[in-house]
Coordinates of N, CA and C and ligand atoms in Angstrom, one line a residue:
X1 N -8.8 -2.3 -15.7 CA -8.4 -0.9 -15.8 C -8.6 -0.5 -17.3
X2 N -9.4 0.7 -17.8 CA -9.9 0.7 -18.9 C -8.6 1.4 -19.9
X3 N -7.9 1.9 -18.9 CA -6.7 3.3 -19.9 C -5.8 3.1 -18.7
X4 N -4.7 2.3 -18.9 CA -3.8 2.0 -17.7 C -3.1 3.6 -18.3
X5 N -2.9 3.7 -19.6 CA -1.6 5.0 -19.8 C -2.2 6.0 -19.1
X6 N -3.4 6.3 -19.1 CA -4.1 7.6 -18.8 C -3.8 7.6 -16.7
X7 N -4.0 6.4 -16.2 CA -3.5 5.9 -14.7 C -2.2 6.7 -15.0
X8 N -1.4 5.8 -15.5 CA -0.1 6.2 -15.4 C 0.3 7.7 -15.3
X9 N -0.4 8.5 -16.5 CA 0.1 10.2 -16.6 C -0.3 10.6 -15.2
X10 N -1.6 10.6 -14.9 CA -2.0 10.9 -13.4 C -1.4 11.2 -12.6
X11 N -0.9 9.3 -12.4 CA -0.3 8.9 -11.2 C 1.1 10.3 -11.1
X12 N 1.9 10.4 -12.3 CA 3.3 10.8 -12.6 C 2.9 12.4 -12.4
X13 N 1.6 12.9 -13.0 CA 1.3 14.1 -12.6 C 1.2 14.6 -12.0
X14 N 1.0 13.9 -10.6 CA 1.0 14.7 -8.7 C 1.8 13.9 -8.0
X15 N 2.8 13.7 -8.7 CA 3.9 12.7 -7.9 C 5.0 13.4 -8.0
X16 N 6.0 13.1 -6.8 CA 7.6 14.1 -7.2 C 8.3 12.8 -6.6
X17 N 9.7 12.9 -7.3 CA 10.5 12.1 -7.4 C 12.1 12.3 -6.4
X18 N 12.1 11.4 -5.6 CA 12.6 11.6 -4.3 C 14.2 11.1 -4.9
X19 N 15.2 11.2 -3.9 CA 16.7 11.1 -4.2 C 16.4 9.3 -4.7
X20 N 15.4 8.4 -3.9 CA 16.1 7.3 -3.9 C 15.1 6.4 -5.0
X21 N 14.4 7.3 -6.1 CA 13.8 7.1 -7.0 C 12.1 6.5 -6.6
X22 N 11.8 7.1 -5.6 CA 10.6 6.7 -5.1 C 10.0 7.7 -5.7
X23 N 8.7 7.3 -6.2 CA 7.8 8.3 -7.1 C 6.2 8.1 -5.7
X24 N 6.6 10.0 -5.5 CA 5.8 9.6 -4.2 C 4.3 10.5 -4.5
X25 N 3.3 10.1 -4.1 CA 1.7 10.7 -4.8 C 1.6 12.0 -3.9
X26 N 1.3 12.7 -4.3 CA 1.3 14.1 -3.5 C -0.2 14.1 -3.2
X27 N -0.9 14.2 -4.2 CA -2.9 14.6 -4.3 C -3.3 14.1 -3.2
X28 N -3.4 12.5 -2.9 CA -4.7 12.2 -2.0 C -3.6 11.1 -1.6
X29 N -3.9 10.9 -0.1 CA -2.7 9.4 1.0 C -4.3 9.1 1.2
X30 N -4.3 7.8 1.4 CA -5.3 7.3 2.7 C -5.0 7.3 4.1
X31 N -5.9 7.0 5.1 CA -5.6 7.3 6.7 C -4.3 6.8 6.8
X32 N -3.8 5.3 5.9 CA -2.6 4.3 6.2 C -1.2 5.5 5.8
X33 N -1.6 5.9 4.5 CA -0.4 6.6 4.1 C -0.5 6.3 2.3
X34 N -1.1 5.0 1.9 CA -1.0 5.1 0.5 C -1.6 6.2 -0.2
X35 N -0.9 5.7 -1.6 CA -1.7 7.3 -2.8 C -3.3 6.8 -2.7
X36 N -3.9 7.2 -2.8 CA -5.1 7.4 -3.2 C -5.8 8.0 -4.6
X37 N -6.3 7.3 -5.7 CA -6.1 7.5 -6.8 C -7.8 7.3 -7.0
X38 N -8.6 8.0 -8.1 CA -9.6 7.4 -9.0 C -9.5 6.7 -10.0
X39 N -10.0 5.4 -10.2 CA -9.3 4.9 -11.6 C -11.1 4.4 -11.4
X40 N -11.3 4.5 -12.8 CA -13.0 4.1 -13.6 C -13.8 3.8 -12.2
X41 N -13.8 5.0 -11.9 CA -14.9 5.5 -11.2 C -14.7 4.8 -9.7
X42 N -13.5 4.3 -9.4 CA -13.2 3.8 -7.9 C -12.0 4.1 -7.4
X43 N -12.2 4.2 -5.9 CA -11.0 4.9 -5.0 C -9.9 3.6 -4.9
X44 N -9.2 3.9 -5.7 CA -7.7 2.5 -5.4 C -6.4 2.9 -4.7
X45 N -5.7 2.0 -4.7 CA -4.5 2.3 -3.9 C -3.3 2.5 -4.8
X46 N -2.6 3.8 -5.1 CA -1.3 4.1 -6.3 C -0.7 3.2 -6.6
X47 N 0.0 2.3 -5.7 CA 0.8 1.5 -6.1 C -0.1 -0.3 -6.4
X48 N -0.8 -0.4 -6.0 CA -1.5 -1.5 -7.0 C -1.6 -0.9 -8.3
X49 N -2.5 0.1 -8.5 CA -2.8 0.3 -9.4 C -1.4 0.6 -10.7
X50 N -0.4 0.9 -10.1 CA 1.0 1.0 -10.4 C 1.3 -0.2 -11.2
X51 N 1.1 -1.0 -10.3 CA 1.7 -2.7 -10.5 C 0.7 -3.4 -11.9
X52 N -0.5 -2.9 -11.7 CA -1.7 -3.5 -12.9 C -1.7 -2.4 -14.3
X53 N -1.2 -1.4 -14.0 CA -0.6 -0.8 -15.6 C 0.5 -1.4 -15.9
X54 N 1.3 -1.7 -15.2 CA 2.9 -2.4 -16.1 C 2.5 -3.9 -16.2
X55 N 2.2 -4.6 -15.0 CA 2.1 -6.0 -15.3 C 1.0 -6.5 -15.4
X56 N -0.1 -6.1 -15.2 CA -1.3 -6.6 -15.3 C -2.5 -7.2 -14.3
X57 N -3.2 -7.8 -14.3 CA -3.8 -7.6 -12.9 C -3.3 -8.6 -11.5
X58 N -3.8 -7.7 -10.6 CA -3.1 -8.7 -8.9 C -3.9 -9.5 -9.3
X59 N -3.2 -10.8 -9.0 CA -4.2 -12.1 -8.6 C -5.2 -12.0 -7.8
X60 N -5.8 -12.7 -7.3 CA -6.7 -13.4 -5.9 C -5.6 -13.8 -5.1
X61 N -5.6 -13.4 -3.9 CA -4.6 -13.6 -2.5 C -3.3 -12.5 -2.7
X62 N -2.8 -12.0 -3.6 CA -1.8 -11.1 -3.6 C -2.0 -10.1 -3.4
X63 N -0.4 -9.5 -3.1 CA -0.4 -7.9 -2.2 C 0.9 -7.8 -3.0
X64 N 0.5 -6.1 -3.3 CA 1.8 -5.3 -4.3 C 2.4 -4.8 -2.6
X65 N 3.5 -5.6 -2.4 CA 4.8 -5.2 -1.4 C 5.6 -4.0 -2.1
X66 N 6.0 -2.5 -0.8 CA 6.8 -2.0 -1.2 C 8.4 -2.5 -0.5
X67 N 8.9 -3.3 -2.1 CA 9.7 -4.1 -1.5 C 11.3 -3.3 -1.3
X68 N 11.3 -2.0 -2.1 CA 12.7 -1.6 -2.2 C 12.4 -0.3 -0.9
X69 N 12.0 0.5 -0.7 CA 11.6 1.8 0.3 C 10.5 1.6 1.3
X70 N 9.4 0.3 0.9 CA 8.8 0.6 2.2 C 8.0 1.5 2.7
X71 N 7.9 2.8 1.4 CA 7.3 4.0 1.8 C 5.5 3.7 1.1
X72 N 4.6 3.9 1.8 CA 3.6 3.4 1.3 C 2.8 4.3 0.6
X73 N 3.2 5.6 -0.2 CA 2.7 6.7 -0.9 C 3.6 6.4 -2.3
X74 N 4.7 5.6 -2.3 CA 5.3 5.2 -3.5 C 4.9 4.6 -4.4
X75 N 5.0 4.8 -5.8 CA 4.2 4.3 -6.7 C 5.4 4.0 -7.7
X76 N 6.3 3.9 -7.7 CA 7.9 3.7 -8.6 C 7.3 1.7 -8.4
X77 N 7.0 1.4 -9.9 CA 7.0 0.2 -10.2 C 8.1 -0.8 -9.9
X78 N 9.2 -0.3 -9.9 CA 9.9 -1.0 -9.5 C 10.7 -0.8 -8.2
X79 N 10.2 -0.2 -7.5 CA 10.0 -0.6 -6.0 C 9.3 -1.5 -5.5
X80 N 8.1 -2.0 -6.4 CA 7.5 -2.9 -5.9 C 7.5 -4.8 -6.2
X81 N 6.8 -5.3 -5.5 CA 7.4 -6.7 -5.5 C 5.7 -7.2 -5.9
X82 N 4.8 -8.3 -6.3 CA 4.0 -8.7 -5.5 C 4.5 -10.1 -4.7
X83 N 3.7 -10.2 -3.5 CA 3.9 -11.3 -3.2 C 2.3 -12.1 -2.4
X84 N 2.5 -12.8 -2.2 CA 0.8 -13.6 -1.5 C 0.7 -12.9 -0.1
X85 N -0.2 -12.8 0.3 CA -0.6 -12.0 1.0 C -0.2 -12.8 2.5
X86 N 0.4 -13.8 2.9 CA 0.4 -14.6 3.8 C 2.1 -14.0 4.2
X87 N 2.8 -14.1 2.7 CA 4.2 -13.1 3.3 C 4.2 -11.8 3.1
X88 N 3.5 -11.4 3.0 CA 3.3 -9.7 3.2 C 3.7 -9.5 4.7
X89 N 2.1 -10.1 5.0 CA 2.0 -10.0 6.6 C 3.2 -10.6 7.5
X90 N 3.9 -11.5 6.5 CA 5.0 -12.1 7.5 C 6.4 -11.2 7.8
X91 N 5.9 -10.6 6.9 CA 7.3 -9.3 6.3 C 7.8 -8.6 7.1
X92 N 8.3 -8.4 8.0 CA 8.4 -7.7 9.2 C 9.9 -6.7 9.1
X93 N 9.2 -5.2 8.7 CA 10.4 -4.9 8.4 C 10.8 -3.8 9.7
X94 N 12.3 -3.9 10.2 CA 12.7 -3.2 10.8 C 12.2 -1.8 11.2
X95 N 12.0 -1.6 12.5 CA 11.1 -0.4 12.9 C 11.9 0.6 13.0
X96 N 13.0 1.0 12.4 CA 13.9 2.2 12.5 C 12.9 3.3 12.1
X97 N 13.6 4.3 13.0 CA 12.6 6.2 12.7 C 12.3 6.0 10.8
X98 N 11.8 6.5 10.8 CA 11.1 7.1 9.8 C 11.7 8.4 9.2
X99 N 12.5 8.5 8.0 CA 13.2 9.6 7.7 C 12.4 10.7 7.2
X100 N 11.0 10.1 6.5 CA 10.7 11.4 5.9 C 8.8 11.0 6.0
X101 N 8.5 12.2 5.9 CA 6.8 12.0 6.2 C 6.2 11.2 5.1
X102 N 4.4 11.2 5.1 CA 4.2 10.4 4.0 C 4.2 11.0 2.8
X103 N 4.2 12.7 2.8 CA 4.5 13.2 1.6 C 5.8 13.7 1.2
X104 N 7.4 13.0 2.2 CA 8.1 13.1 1.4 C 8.8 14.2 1.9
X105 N 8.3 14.9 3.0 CA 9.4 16.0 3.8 C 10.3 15.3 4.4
X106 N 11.9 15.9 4.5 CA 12.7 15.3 5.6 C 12.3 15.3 6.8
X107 N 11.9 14.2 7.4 CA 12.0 14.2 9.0 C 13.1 14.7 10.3
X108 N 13.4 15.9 9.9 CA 14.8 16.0 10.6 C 14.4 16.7 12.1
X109 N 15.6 16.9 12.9 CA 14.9 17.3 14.0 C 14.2 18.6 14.0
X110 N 14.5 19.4 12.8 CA 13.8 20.9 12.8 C 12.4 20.8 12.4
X111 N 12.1 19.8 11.8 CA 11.1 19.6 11.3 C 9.8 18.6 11.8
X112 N 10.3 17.9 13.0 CA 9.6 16.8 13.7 C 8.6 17.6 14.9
X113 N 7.9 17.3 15.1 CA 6.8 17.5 15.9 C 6.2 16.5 17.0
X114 N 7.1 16.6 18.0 CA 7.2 15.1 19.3 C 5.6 16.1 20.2
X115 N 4.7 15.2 20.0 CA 3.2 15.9 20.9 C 3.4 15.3 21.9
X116 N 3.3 15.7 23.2 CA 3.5 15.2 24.9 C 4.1 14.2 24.7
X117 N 3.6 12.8 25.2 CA 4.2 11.7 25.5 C 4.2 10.9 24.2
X118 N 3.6 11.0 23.6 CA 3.3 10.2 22.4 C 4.8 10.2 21.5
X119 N 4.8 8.7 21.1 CA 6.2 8.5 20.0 C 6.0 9.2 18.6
X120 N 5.1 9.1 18.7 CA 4.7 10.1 17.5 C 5.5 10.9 16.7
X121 N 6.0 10.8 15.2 CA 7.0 12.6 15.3 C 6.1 12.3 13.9
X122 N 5.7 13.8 13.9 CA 4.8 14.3 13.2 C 5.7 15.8 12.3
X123 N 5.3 16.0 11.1 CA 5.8 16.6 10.0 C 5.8 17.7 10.1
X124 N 6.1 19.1 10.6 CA 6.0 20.4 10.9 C 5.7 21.0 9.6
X125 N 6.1 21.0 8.6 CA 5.7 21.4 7.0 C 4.6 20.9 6.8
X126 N 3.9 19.3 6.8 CA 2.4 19.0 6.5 C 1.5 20.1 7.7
X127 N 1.9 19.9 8.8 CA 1.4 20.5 9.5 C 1.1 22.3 9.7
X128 N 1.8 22.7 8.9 CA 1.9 24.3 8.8 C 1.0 24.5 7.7
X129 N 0.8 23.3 6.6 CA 0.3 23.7 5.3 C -1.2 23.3 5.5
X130 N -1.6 22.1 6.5 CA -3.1 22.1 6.8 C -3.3 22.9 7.6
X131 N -2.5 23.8 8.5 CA -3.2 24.5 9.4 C -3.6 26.1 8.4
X132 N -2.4 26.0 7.6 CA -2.6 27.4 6.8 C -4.1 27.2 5.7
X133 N -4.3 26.2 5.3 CA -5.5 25.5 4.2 C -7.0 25.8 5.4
X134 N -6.7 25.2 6.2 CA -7.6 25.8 7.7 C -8.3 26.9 8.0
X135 N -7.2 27.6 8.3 CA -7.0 29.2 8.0 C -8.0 30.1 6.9
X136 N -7.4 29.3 5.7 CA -8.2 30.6 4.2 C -9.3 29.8 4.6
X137 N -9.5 28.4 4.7 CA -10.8 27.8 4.7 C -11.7 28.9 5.5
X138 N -11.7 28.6 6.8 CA -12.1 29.4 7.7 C -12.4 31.3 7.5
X139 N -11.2 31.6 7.0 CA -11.8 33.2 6.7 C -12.4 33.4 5.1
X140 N -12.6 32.7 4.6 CA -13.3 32.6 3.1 C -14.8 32.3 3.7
X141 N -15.3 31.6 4.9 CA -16.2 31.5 5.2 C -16.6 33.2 5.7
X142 N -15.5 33.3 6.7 CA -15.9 34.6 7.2 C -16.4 35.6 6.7
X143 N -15.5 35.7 5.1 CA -15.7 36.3 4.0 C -17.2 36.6 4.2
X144 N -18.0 35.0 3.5 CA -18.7 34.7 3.1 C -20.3 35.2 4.0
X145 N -19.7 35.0 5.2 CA -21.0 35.6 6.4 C -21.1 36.9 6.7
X146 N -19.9 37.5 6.0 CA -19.8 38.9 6.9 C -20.7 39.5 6.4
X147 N -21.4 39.9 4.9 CA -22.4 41.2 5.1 C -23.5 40.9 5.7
X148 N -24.2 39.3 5.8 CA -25.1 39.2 6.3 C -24.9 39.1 8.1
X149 N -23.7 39.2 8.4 CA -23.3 39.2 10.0 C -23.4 41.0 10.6
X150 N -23.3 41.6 9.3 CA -23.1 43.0 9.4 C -24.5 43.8 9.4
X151 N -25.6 43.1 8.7 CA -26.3 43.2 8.8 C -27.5 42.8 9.4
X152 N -26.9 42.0 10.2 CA -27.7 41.7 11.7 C -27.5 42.4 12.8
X153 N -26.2 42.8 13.2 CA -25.6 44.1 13.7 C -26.3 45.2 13.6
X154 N -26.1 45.5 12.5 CA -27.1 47.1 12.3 C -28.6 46.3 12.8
X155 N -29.2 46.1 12.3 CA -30.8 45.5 12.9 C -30.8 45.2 14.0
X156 N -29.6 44.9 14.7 CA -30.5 44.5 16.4 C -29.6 45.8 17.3
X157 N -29.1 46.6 16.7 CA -28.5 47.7 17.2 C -29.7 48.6 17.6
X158 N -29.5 48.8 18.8 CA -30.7 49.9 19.3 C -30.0 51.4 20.0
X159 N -30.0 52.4 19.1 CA -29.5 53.9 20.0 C -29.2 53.7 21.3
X160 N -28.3 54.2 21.8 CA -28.3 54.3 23.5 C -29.5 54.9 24.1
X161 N -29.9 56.2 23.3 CA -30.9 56.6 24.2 C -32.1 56.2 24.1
X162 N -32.6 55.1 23.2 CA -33.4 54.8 23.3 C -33.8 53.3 24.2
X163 N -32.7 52.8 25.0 CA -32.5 52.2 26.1 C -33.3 52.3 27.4
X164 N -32.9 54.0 27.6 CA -33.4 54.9 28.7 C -33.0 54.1 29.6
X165 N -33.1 54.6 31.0 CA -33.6 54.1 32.5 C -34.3 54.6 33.2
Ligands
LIG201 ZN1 9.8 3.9 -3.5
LIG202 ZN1 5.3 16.4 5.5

């Protein structure tokens, strides 16, 4: 890592800081749920890259464990543990509900989103804010087509009476 401090500000810059000191990445999750970071020109994971500004780099076989929260968008260095990658996998932590989404909304019942049968509970707040991002997406396009949509209209517009029957 060429500028661990400059990592660091980043990281702290699109991150908010939850009751139980979890420093959680807002910008970019991957599919799993980690931060998602650029560091010298590659896509890394926040909380390694967390772990290799304070202490320096992961070995060969090791995994930065979130050993205090468990939440895998947390980048609070001292939530994390490393450990060998053989007890990571062995780590088996209790499957209780899930209190809060990966970006850190309460999971409460007003805010859960149970889709048919699926166990699934899904974040009604993430879900309002990509559907709203959807939304401008989609009419900024609209925006974007309408004179020339307007003006295919007029051009294939033909008088009624010149129709005839
Ligand atoms: Zn944490
Ligand atoms: Zn959410």
């Amino acid at each position: 890592m060429k500028d661990p401090r400059e990592v660091i500000r980043r990281l702290h810059a699109h991150s908010v800081r939850n009751e139980h000191g979890c420093l959680l990445y807002q910008l970019a999750l991957d599919p799993a749920g980690y931060a998602a970071i650029s560091v010298d020109g590659r896509k890394r994971n926040g909380h390694r890259v967390a772990w290799e500004a304070a202490h320096g780099s992961i070995g060969a076989g090791m995994c930065v464990h979130h050993a205090v929260c468990s939440r895998r968008s947390c980048c609070e260095v001292s939530h994390l543990v490393l450990v060998t990658r053989s007890v990571n996998s062995s780590i088996q932590l209790p499957r209780a509900p899930k209190k809060y989404c990966a970006r850190g909304h309460p999971l409460t019942n007003q805010n859960v989103i149970r889709s048919g049968t699926s166990k699934r509970r899904r974040c009604r707040i993430c879900r309002t804010r990509y559907n709203a991002a959807w939304m401008r997406a989609y009419r900024a396009r609209e925006r974007a087509l309408a004179p020339e949509k307007a003006s295919v209209v007029i051009g294939h517009h033909e008088p009624l009476s010149s129709v005839g029957r």
